[in-house]
mmCIF file of C-alpha atoms in Angstrom:
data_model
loop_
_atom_site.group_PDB
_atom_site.id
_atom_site.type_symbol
_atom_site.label_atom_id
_atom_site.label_comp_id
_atom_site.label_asym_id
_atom_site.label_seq_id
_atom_site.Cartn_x
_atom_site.Cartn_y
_atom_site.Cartn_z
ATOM 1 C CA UNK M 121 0.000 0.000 0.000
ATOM 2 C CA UNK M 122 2.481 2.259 1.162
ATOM 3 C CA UNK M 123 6.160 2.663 -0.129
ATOM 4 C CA UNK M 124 8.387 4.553 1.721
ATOM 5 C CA UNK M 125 12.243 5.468 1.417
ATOM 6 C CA UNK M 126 14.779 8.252 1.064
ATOM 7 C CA UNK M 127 17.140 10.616 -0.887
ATOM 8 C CA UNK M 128 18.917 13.504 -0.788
ATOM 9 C CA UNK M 129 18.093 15.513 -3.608
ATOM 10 C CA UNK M 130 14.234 15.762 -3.209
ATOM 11 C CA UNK M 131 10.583 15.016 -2.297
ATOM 12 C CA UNK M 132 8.312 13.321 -3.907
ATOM 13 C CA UNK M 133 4.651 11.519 -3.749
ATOM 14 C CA UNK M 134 3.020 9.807 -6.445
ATOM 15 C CA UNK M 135 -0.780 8.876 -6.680
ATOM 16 C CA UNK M 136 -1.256 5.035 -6.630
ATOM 17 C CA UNK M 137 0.886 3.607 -9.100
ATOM 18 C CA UNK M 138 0.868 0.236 -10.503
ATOM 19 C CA UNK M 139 3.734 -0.431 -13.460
ATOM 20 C CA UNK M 140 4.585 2.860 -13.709
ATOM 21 C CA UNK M 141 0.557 3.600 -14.345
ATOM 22 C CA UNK M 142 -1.197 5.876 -12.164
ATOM 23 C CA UNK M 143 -4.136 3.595 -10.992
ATOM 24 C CA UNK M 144 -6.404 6.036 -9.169
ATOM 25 C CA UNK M 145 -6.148 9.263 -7.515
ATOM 26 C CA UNK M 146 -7.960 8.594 -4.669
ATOM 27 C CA UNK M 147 -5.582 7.457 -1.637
ATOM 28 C CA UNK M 148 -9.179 5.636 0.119
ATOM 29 C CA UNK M 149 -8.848 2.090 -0.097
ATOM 30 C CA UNK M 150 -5.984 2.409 -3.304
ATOM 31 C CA UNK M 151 -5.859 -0.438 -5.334
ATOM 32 C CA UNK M 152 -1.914 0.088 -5.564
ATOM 33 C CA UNK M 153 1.075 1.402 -3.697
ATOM 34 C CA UNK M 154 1.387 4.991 -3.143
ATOM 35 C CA UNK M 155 5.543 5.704 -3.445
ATOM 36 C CA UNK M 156 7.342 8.182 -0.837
ATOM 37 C CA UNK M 157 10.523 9.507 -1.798
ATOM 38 C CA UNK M 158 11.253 11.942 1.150
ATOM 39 C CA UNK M 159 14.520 13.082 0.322
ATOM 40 C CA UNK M 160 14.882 16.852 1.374
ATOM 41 C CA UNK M 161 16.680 16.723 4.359
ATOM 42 C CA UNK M 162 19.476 18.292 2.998
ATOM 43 C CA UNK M 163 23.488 16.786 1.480
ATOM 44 C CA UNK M 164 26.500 18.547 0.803
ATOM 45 C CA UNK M 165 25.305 18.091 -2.454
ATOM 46 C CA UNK M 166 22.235 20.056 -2.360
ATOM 47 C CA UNK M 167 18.811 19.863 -3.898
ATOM 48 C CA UNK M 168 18.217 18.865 -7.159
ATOM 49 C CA UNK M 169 14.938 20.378 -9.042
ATOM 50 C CA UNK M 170 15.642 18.814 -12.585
ATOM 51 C CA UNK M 171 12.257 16.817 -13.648
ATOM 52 C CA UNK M 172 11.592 15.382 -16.504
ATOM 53 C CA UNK M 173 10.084 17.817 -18.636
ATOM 54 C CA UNK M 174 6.289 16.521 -18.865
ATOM 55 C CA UNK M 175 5.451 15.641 -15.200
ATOM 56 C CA UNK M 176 3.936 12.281 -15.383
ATOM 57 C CA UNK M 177 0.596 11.245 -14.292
ATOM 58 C CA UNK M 178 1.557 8.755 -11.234
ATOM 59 C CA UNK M 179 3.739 11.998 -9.862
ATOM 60 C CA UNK M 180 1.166 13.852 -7.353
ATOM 61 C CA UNK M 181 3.961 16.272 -5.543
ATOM 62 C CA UNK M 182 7.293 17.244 -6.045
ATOM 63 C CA UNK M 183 10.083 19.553 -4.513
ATOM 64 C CA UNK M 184 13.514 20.070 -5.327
ATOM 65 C CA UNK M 185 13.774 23.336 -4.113
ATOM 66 C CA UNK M 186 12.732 23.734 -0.293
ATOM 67 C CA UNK M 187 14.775 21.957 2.448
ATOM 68 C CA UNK M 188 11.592 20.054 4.439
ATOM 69 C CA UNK M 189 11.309 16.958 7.252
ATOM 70 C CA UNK M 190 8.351 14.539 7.066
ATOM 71 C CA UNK M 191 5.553 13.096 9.922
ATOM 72 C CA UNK M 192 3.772 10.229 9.778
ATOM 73 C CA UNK M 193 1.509 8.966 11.721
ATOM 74 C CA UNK M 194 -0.579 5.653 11.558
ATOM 75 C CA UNK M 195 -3.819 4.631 13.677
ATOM 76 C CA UNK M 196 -7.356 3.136 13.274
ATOM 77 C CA UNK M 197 -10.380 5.045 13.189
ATOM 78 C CA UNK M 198 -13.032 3.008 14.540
ATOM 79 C CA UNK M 199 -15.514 5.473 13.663
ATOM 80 C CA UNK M 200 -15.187 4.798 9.346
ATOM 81 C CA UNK M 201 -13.886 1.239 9.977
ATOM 82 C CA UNK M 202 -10.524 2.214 8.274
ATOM 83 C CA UNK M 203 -6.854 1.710 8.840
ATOM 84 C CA UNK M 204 -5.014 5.164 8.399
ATOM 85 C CA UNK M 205 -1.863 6.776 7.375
ATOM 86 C CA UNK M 206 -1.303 10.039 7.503
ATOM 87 C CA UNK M 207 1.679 11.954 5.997
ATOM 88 C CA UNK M 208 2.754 15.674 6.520
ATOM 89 C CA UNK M 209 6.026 17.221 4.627
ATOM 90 C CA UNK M 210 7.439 20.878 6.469
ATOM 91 C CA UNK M 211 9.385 23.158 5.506
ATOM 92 C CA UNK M 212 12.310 23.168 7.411
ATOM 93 C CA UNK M 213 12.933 26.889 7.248
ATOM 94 C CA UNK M 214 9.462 27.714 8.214
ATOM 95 C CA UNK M 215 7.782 24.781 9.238
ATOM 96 C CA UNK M 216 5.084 25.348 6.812
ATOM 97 C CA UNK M 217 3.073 22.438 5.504
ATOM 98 C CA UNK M 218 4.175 21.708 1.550
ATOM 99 C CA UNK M 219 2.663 18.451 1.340
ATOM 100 C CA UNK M 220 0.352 15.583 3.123
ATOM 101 C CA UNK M 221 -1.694 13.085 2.713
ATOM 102 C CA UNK M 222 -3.832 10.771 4.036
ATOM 103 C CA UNK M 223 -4.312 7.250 3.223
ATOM 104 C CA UNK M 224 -6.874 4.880 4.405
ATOM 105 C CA UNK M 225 -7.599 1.156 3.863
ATOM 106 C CA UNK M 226 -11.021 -0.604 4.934
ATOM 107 C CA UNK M 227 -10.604 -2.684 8.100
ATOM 108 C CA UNK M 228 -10.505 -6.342 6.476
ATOM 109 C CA UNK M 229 -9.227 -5.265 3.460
ATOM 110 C CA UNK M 230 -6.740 -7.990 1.972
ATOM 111 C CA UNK M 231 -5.851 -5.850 -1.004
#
């Protein structure tokens, strides 16, 4: 469901991707996994903003500019029956919010 790892050039979050298709862009009960790249911490060799020139449709977010630290947090919510994530990427000069999202699966779910 959930794909998470780091770099150190950028940040980015795609929709729910399957074989390099964006499947849906609706994180409720995603059909396939959402990828994470939280890489914006900061490296002596900076941030890198180069993209490919046409965004493509899986890619939901990305920064290459803004130095930023991610939360998550994960818990049930018995009131919606639903398993959820919840994802929050700051600024680090600020702490203003650039990025979240949420991401819930139905209690039960298998898939």
């Amino acid at each position: 469901d959930l794909y998470l790892c780091g770099h150190y050039h950028a940040y980015e979050r795609t929709y729910p991707t399957y074989n390099s298709k964006m499947v849906s862009n609706s994180y409720n009960n995603a059909q396939a996994t959402v990828y994470l790249v939280n890489g914006a911490a900061g490296s002596v060799q900076g941030l890198d903003n180069q993209w490919q020139t046409e965004r493509p449709s899986w890619s939901a977010y990305h920064n290459g500019v803004d130095l930023g630290y991610g939360m998550m947090q994960f818990y049930d919510d018995t009131s919606s029956n639903q398993h959820v994530a919840q994802f929050v990427y700051r600024a680090t000069k600020n702490n203003t919010i650039l990025d979240q999202v949420t991401i819930t699966k139905n209690f039960g779910s298998n898939s």
